[in-house]
Each structure stands twice: as structure tokens, then as C-alpha cells.
């Protein structure tokens, strides 16, 4: 089973690198995914780390720690994407307003030239 997780982790990192090389995933967003892939690979190779961390935190069932980390990662990713969407929404509103102003100025110039 450990070999399956190692192969999955390496495959995940390979897909990430391919997406970055093809410019389908921007570098600024890829760092979080690469970090996740490396952590996934390390935990696949050294399963004892999960047991040690779970025991240190006080979690009796070590796989529950993986679920906790996964959920926290998803929450962090959702928060990050929400911030990006908010910034893009503001930019779209600003650009739409500027386009409306330019359209109005162009219409006024055509009127004054006529």
C-alpha cells in the first residue's frame, strides 16, 4: 500500500510540473500545490512521521491526522482562491466603468464632429 502512495505522490508532482511547463498553472499558484505534493511524498515514504505527529498532538487514530490536514489544506486553498476572485471582481468592475467612460467620450466626440 505504501508503494501505491509513493507512486501516486510522484505522479501528482509530475502532473504539476507538466501543468507549470505548459503554462496552464501559474507559478504563483503552483507553489502551494508543489508544497502539498512534496509533503504528500514525504509522508508516503516515512509513514512513521504521521504516527509521531498524531501522538504529539494527542490524536489516537493517526489517519485522522491526515483528514485534519487535508481539510485544513482545502480551507486554506478556498480562502486563497476567494481572495483572488475578490481582487478580480474589483478589477472587472473598474475596467467596466473605464470602458463605459471611454464609450461615452467616443460617442460625445462623434456627436460633436457631426
Tab-separated table of N, CA and C in Angstrom, residues 18-112:
chain	number	residue	atom	x	y	z
A	18	UNK	N	4.188	19.286	-15.309
A	18	UNK	CA	3.704	19.379	-16.695
A	18	UNK	C	2.769	20.584	-16.861
A	19	UNK	N	1.871	20.789	-15.906
A	19	UNK	CA	0.941	21.921	-15.982
A	19	UNK	C	1.685	23.252	-15.909
A	20	UNK	N	2.720	23.308	-15.082
A	20	UNK	CA	3.504	24.538	-14.972
A	20	UNK	C	4.274	24.787	-16.264
A	21	UNK	N	4.875	23.751	-16.818
A	21	UNK	CA	5.640	23.904	-18.067
A	21	UNK	C	4.759	24.335	-19.234
A	22	UNK	N	3.532	23.852	-19.266
A	22	UNK	CA	2.605	24.216	-20.350
A	22	UNK	C	1.875	25.526	-20.075
A	23	UNK	N	2.221	26.163	-18.978
A	23	UNK	CA	1.632	27.452	-18.571
A	23	UNK	C	0.122	27.351	-18.322
A	24	UNK	N	-0.332	26.174	-17.915
A	24	UNK	CA	-1.730	26.003	-17.544
A	24	UNK	C	-1.944	26.292	-16.059
A	25	UNK	N	-0.861	26.279	-15.311
A	25	UNK	CA	-0.890	26.609	-13.895
A	25	UNK	C	0.189	27.648	-13.648
A	26	UNK	N	-0.224	28.821	-13.195
A	26	UNK	CA	0.728	29.907	-12.994
A	26	UNK	C	1.632	29.608	-11.805
A	27	UNK	N	2.843	30.156	-11.862
A	27	UNK	CA	3.846	29.886	-10.842
A	27	UNK	C	3.392	30.310	-9.452
A	28	UNK	N	2.693	31.442	-9.366
A	28	UNK	CA	2.289	31.942	-8.058
A	28	UNK	C	1.302	31.007	-7.372
A	29	UNK	N	0.503	30.270	-8.143
A	29	UNK	CA	-0.441	29.330	-7.559
A	29	UNK	C	0.167	27.948	-7.405
A	30	UNK	N	1.199	27.673	-8.175
A	30	UNK	CA	1.780	26.336	-8.166
A	30	UNK	C	2.592	26.048	-6.907
A	31	UNK	N	3.071	27.071	-6.232
A	31	UNK	CA	3.898	26.849	-5.048
A	31	UNK	C	3.132	26.091	-3.966
A	32	UNK	N	1.890	26.443	-3.756
A	32	UNK	CA	1.075	25.766	-2.753
A	32	UNK	C	0.875	24.300	-3.129
A	33	UNK	N	0.615	24.051	-4.419
A	33	UNK	CA	0.411	22.677	-4.876
A	33	UNK	C	1.704	21.873	-4.818
A	34	UNK	N	2.828	22.493	-5.171
A	34	UNK	CA	4.104	21.786	-5.094
A	34	UNK	C	4.440	21.438	-3.643
A	35	UNK	N	4.181	22.356	-2.733
A	35	UNK	CA	4.405	22.089	-1.322
A	35	UNK	C	3.544	20.914	-0.858
A	36	UNK	N	2.304	20.907	-1.263
A	36	UNK	CA	1.397	19.814	-0.924
A	36	UNK	C	1.911	18.487	-1.484
A	37	UNK	N	2.388	18.492	-2.729
A	37	UNK	CA	2.911	17.279	-3.352
A	37	UNK	C	4.153	16.751	-2.656
A	38	UNK	N	5.037	17.658	-2.261
A	38	UNK	CA	6.265	17.248	-1.568
A	38	UNK	C	5.924	16.672	-0.194
A	39	UNK	N	5.017	17.325	0.525
A	39	UNK	CA	4.593	16.802	1.836
A	39	UNK	C	3.944	15.433	1.663
A	40	UNK	N	3.129	15.289	0.633
A	40	UNK	CA	2.480	14.013	0.364
A	40	UNK	C	3.524	12.924	0.083
A	41	UNK	N	4.573	13.270	-0.665
A	41	UNK	CA	5.635	12.308	-0.963
A	41	UNK	C	6.420	11.947	0.299
A	42	UNK	N	6.743	12.941	1.111
A	42	UNK	CA	7.487	12.678	2.349
A	42	UNK	C	6.678	11.781	3.283
A	43	UNK	N	5.388	12.079	3.423
A	43	UNK	CA	4.550	11.257	4.297
A	43	UNK	C	4.336	9.860	3.720
A	44	UNK	N	4.404	9.713	2.408
A	44	UNK	CA	4.288	8.393	1.792
A	44	UNK	C	5.525	7.554	2.060
A	45	UNK	N	6.679	8.198	2.049
A	45	UNK	CA	7.932	7.476	2.272
A	45	UNK	C	8.116	7.164	3.753
A	46	UNK	N	7.821	8.119	4.603
A	46	UNK	CA	8.018	7.965	6.049
A	46	UNK	C	6.671	8.003	6.767
A	47	UNK	N	5.998	6.887	6.791
A	47	UNK	CA	4.684	6.798	7.425
A	47	UNK	C	4.785	7.037	8.927
A	48	UNK	N	5.960	6.775	9.504
A	48	UNK	CA	6.149	6.941	10.948
A	48	UNK	C	5.959	8.396	11.376
A	49	UNK	N	6.201	9.325	10.448
A	49	UNK	CA	6.024	10.755	10.765
A	49	UNK	C	4.584	11.029	11.161
A	50	UNK	N	3.644	10.404	10.464
A	50	UNK	CA	2.225	10.603	10.764
A	50	UNK	C	1.922	10.104	12.178
A	51	UNK	N	2.458	8.933	12.515
A	51	UNK	CA	2.232	8.389	13.857
A	51	UNK	C	2.817	9.296	14.927
A	52	UNK	N	4.039	9.792	14.698
A	52	UNK	CA	4.680	10.674	15.678
A	52	UNK	C	3.917	11.979	15.851
A	53	UNK	N	3.509	12.577	14.731
A	53	UNK	CA	2.760	13.838	14.806
A	53	UNK	C	1.415	13.640	15.496
A	54	UNK	N	0.738	12.560	15.148
A	54	UNK	CA	-0.561	12.294	15.767
A	54	UNK	C	-0.412	12.092	17.273
A	55	UNK	N	0.593	11.351	17.670
A	55	UNK	CA	0.820	11.123	19.098
A	55	UNK	C	1.180	12.436	19.806
A	56	UNK	N	1.998	13.284	19.163
A	56	UNK	CA	2.402	14.562	19.764
A	56	UNK	C	1.210	15.496	19.937
A	57	UNK	N	0.285	15.456	19.003
A	57	UNK	CA	-0.892	16.335	19.066
A	57	UNK	C	-1.948	15.764	20.012
A	58	UNK	N	-1.903	14.449	20.201
A	58	UNK	CA	-2.881	13.819	21.081
A	58	UNK	C	-4.002	13.144	20.318
A	59	UNK	N	-3.763	12.822	19.071
A	59	UNK	CA	-4.763	12.126	18.255
A	59	UNK	C	-4.471	10.630	18.360
A	60	UNK	N	-5.474	9.868	18.760
A	60	UNK	CA	-5.279	8.434	18.966
A	60	UNK	C	-5.216	7.645	17.659
A	61	UNK	N	-5.970	8.065	16.669
A	61	UNK	CA	-6.030	7.357	15.395
A	61	UNK	C	-5.260	8.185	14.365
A	62	UNK	N	-4.058	7.742	14.008
A	62	UNK	CA	-3.146	8.533	13.172
A	62	UNK	C	-3.740	8.934	11.818
A	63	UNK	N	-4.476	8.065	11.110
A	63	UNK	CA	-5.059	8.511	9.835
A	63	UNK	C	-6.015	9.700	9.967
A	64	UNK	N	-6.579	9.898	11.158
A	64	UNK	CA	-7.439	11.064	11.372
A	64	UNK	C	-6.651	12.355	11.205
A	65	UNK	N	-5.356	12.307	11.502
A	65	UNK	CA	-4.499	13.476	11.307
A	65	UNK	C	-4.432	13.848	9.831
A	66	UNK	N	-4.383	12.833	8.974
A	66	UNK	CA	-4.356	13.112	7.534
A	66	UNK	C	-5.638	13.805	7.083
A	67	UNK	N	-6.770	13.355	7.618
A	67	UNK	CA	-8.034	14.018	7.282
A	67	UNK	C	-8.043	15.462	7.770
A	68	UNK	N	-7.531	15.676	8.976
A	68	UNK	CA	-7.461	17.031	9.523
A	68	UNK	C	-6.586	17.923	8.653
A	69	UNK	N	-5.413	17.419	8.285
A	69	UNK	CA	-4.507	18.196	7.429
A	69	UNK	C	-5.142	18.453	6.064
A	70	UNK	N	-5.801	17.444	5.517
A	70	UNK	CA	-6.474	17.609	4.227
A	70	UNK	C	-7.569	18.664	4.276
A	71	UNK	N	-8.363	18.629	5.334
A	71	UNK	CA	-9.437	19.616	5.481
A	71	UNK	C	-8.857	21.023	5.654
A	72	UNK	N	-7.813	21.146	6.472
A	72	UNK	CA	-7.185	22.457	6.660
A	72	UNK	C	-6.567	22.970	5.359
A	73	UNK	N	-5.979	22.069	4.568
A	73	UNK	CA	-5.434	22.456	3.267
A	73	UNK	C	-6.548	22.961	2.351
A	74	UNK	N	-7.670	22.250	2.333
A	74	UNK	CA	-8.803	22.673	1.494
A	74	UNK	C	-9.331	24.041	1.923
A	75	UNK	N	-9.423	24.261	3.223
A	75	UNK	CA	-9.896	25.555	3.730
A	75	UNK	C	-8.920	26.663	3.329
A	76	UNK	N	-7.621	26.402	3.466
A	76	UNK	CA	-6.624	27.406	3.083
A	76	UNK	C	-6.696	27.691	1.586
A	77	UNK	N	-6.868	26.658	0.794
A	77	UNK	CA	-6.966	26.840	-0.660
A	77	UNK	C	-8.221	27.620	-1.035
A	78	UNK	N	-9.337	27.308	-0.410
A	78	UNK	CA	-10.583	28.038	-0.687
A	78	UNK	C	-10.440	29.509	-0.302
A	79	UNK	N	-9.821	29.770	0.843
A	79	UNK	CA	-9.600	31.158	1.263
A	79	UNK	C	-8.712	31.891	0.263
A	80	UNK	N	-7.646	31.242	-0.173
A	80	UNK	CA	-6.732	31.842	-1.149
A	80	UNK	C	-7.462	32.154	-2.456
A	81	UNK	N	-8.248	31.205	-2.941
A	81	UNK	CA	-8.984	31.426	-4.192
A	81	UNK	C	-10.068	32.491	-4.042
A	82	UNK	N	-10.672	32.581	-2.856
A	82	UNK	CA	-11.678	33.616	-2.615
A	82	UNK	C	-11.044	35.003	-2.668
A	83	UNK	N	-9.858	35.146	-2.115
A	83	UNK	CA	-9.147	36.428	-2.176
A	83	UNK	C	-8.847	36.782	-3.634
A	84	UNK	N	-8.416	35.818	-4.417
A	84	UNK	CA	-8.107	36.068	-5.827
A	84	UNK	C	-9.363	36.476	-6.584
A	85	UNK	N	-10.468	35.770	-6.356
A	85	UNK	CA	-11.726	36.102	-7.033
A	85	UNK	C	-12.197	37.494	-6.639
A	86	UNK	N	-12.036	37.858	-5.388
A	86	UNK	CA	-12.438	39.195	-4.936
A	86	UNK	C	-11.635	40.279	-5.642
A	87	UNK	N	-10.329	40.082	-5.746
A	87	UNK	CA	-9.487	41.057	-6.443
A	87	UNK	C	-9.873	41.154	-7.916
A	88	UNK	N	-10.122	40.002	-8.543
A	88	UNK	CA	-10.501	40.014	-9.955
A	88	UNK	C	-11.856	40.674	-10.168
A	89	UNK	N	-12.784	40.487	-9.234
A	89	UNK	CA	-14.097	41.137	-9.339
A	89	UNK	C	-13.953	42.652	-9.303
A	90	UNK	N	-13.099	43.142	-8.401
A	90	UNK	CA	-12.865	44.585	-8.339
A	90	UNK	C	-12.260	45.097	-9.638
A	91	UNK	N	-11.323	44.341	-10.209
A	91	UNK	CA	-10.705	44.758	-11.463
A	91	UNK	C	-11.717	44.768	-12.603
A	92	UNK	N	-12.612	43.792	-12.642
A	92	UNK	CA	-13.635	43.744	-13.689
A	92	UNK	C	-14.566	44.939	-13.571
A	93	UNK	N	-14.967	45.275	-12.355
A	93	UNK	CA	-15.843	46.438	-12.151
A	93	UNK	C	-15.139	47.707	-12.616
A	94	UNK	N	-13.872	47.864	-12.220
A	94	UNK	CA	-13.113	49.053	-12.604
A	94	UNK	C	-12.959	49.135	-14.129
A	95	UNK	N	-12.619	48.012	-14.744
A	95	UNK	CA	-12.459	48.011	-16.201
A	95	UNK	C	-13.779	48.290	-16.919
A	96	UNK	N	-14.866	47.763	-16.398
A	96	UNK	CA	-16.172	48.017	-16.992
A	96	UNK	C	-16.533	49.495	-16.896
A	97	UNK	N	-16.236	50.114	-15.774
A	97	UNK	CA	-16.506	51.540	-15.616
A	97	UNK	C	-15.654	52.367	-16.570
A	98	UNK	N	-14.357	52.014	-16.680
A	98	UNK	CA	-13.477	52.742	-17.591
A	98	UNK	C	-13.923	52.574	-19.035
A	99	UNK	N	-14.364	51.368	-19.394
A	99	UNK	CA	-14.852	51.132	-20.753
A	99	UNK	C	-16.109	51.949	-21.019
A	100	UNK	N	-16.987	52.028	-20.022
A	100	UNK	CA	-18.200	52.835	-20.172
A	100	UNK	C	-17.868	54.309	-20.364
A	101	UNK	N	-16.904	54.808	-19.609
A	101	UNK	CA	-16.485	56.204	-19.741
A	101	UNK	C	-15.892	56.450	-21.123
A	102	UNK	N	-15.020	55.554	-21.572
A	102	UNK	CA	-14.421	55.708	-22.904
A	102	UNK	C	-15.468	55.636	-24.005
A	103	UNK	N	-16.428	54.731	-23.851
A	103	UNK	CA	-17.508	54.617	-24.841
A	103	UNK	C	-18.327	55.912	-24.874
A	104	UNK	N	-18.611	56.466	-23.696
A	104	UNK	CA	-19.375	57.708	-23.628
A	104	UNK	C	-18.590	58.864	-24.272
A	105	UNK	N	-17.275	58.958	-23.978
A	105	UNK	CA	-16.447	60.016	-24.575
A	105	UNK	C	-16.384	59.876	-26.084
A	106	UNK	N	-16.260	58.660	-26.588
A	106	UNK	CA	-16.222	58.428	-28.029
A	106	UNK	C	-17.540	58.829	-28.668
A	107	UNK	N	-18.645	58.490	-28.015
A	107	UNK	CA	-19.959	58.852	-28.526
A	107	UNK	C	-20.131	60.380	-28.547
A	108	UNK	N	-19.638	61.056	-27.514
A	108	UNK	CA	-19.727	62.518	-27.463
A	108	UNK	C	-18.867	63.167	-28.550
A	109	UNK	N	-17.696	62.614	-28.816
A	109	UNK	CA	-16.837	63.170	-29.872
A	109	UNK	C	-17.465	63.004	-31.245
A	110	UNK	N	-18.092	61.844	-31.465
A	110	UNK	CA	-18.763	61.633	-32.746
A	110	UNK	C	-19.904	62.612	-32.914
A	111	UNK	N	-20.601	62.896	-31.824
A	111	UNK	CA	-21.708	63.855	-31.861
A	111	UNK	C	-21.215	65.264	-32.170
A	112	UNK	N	-20.094	65.646	-31.518
A	112	UNK	CA	-19.598	67.000	-31.702
A	112	UNK	C	-18.979	67.178	-33.094
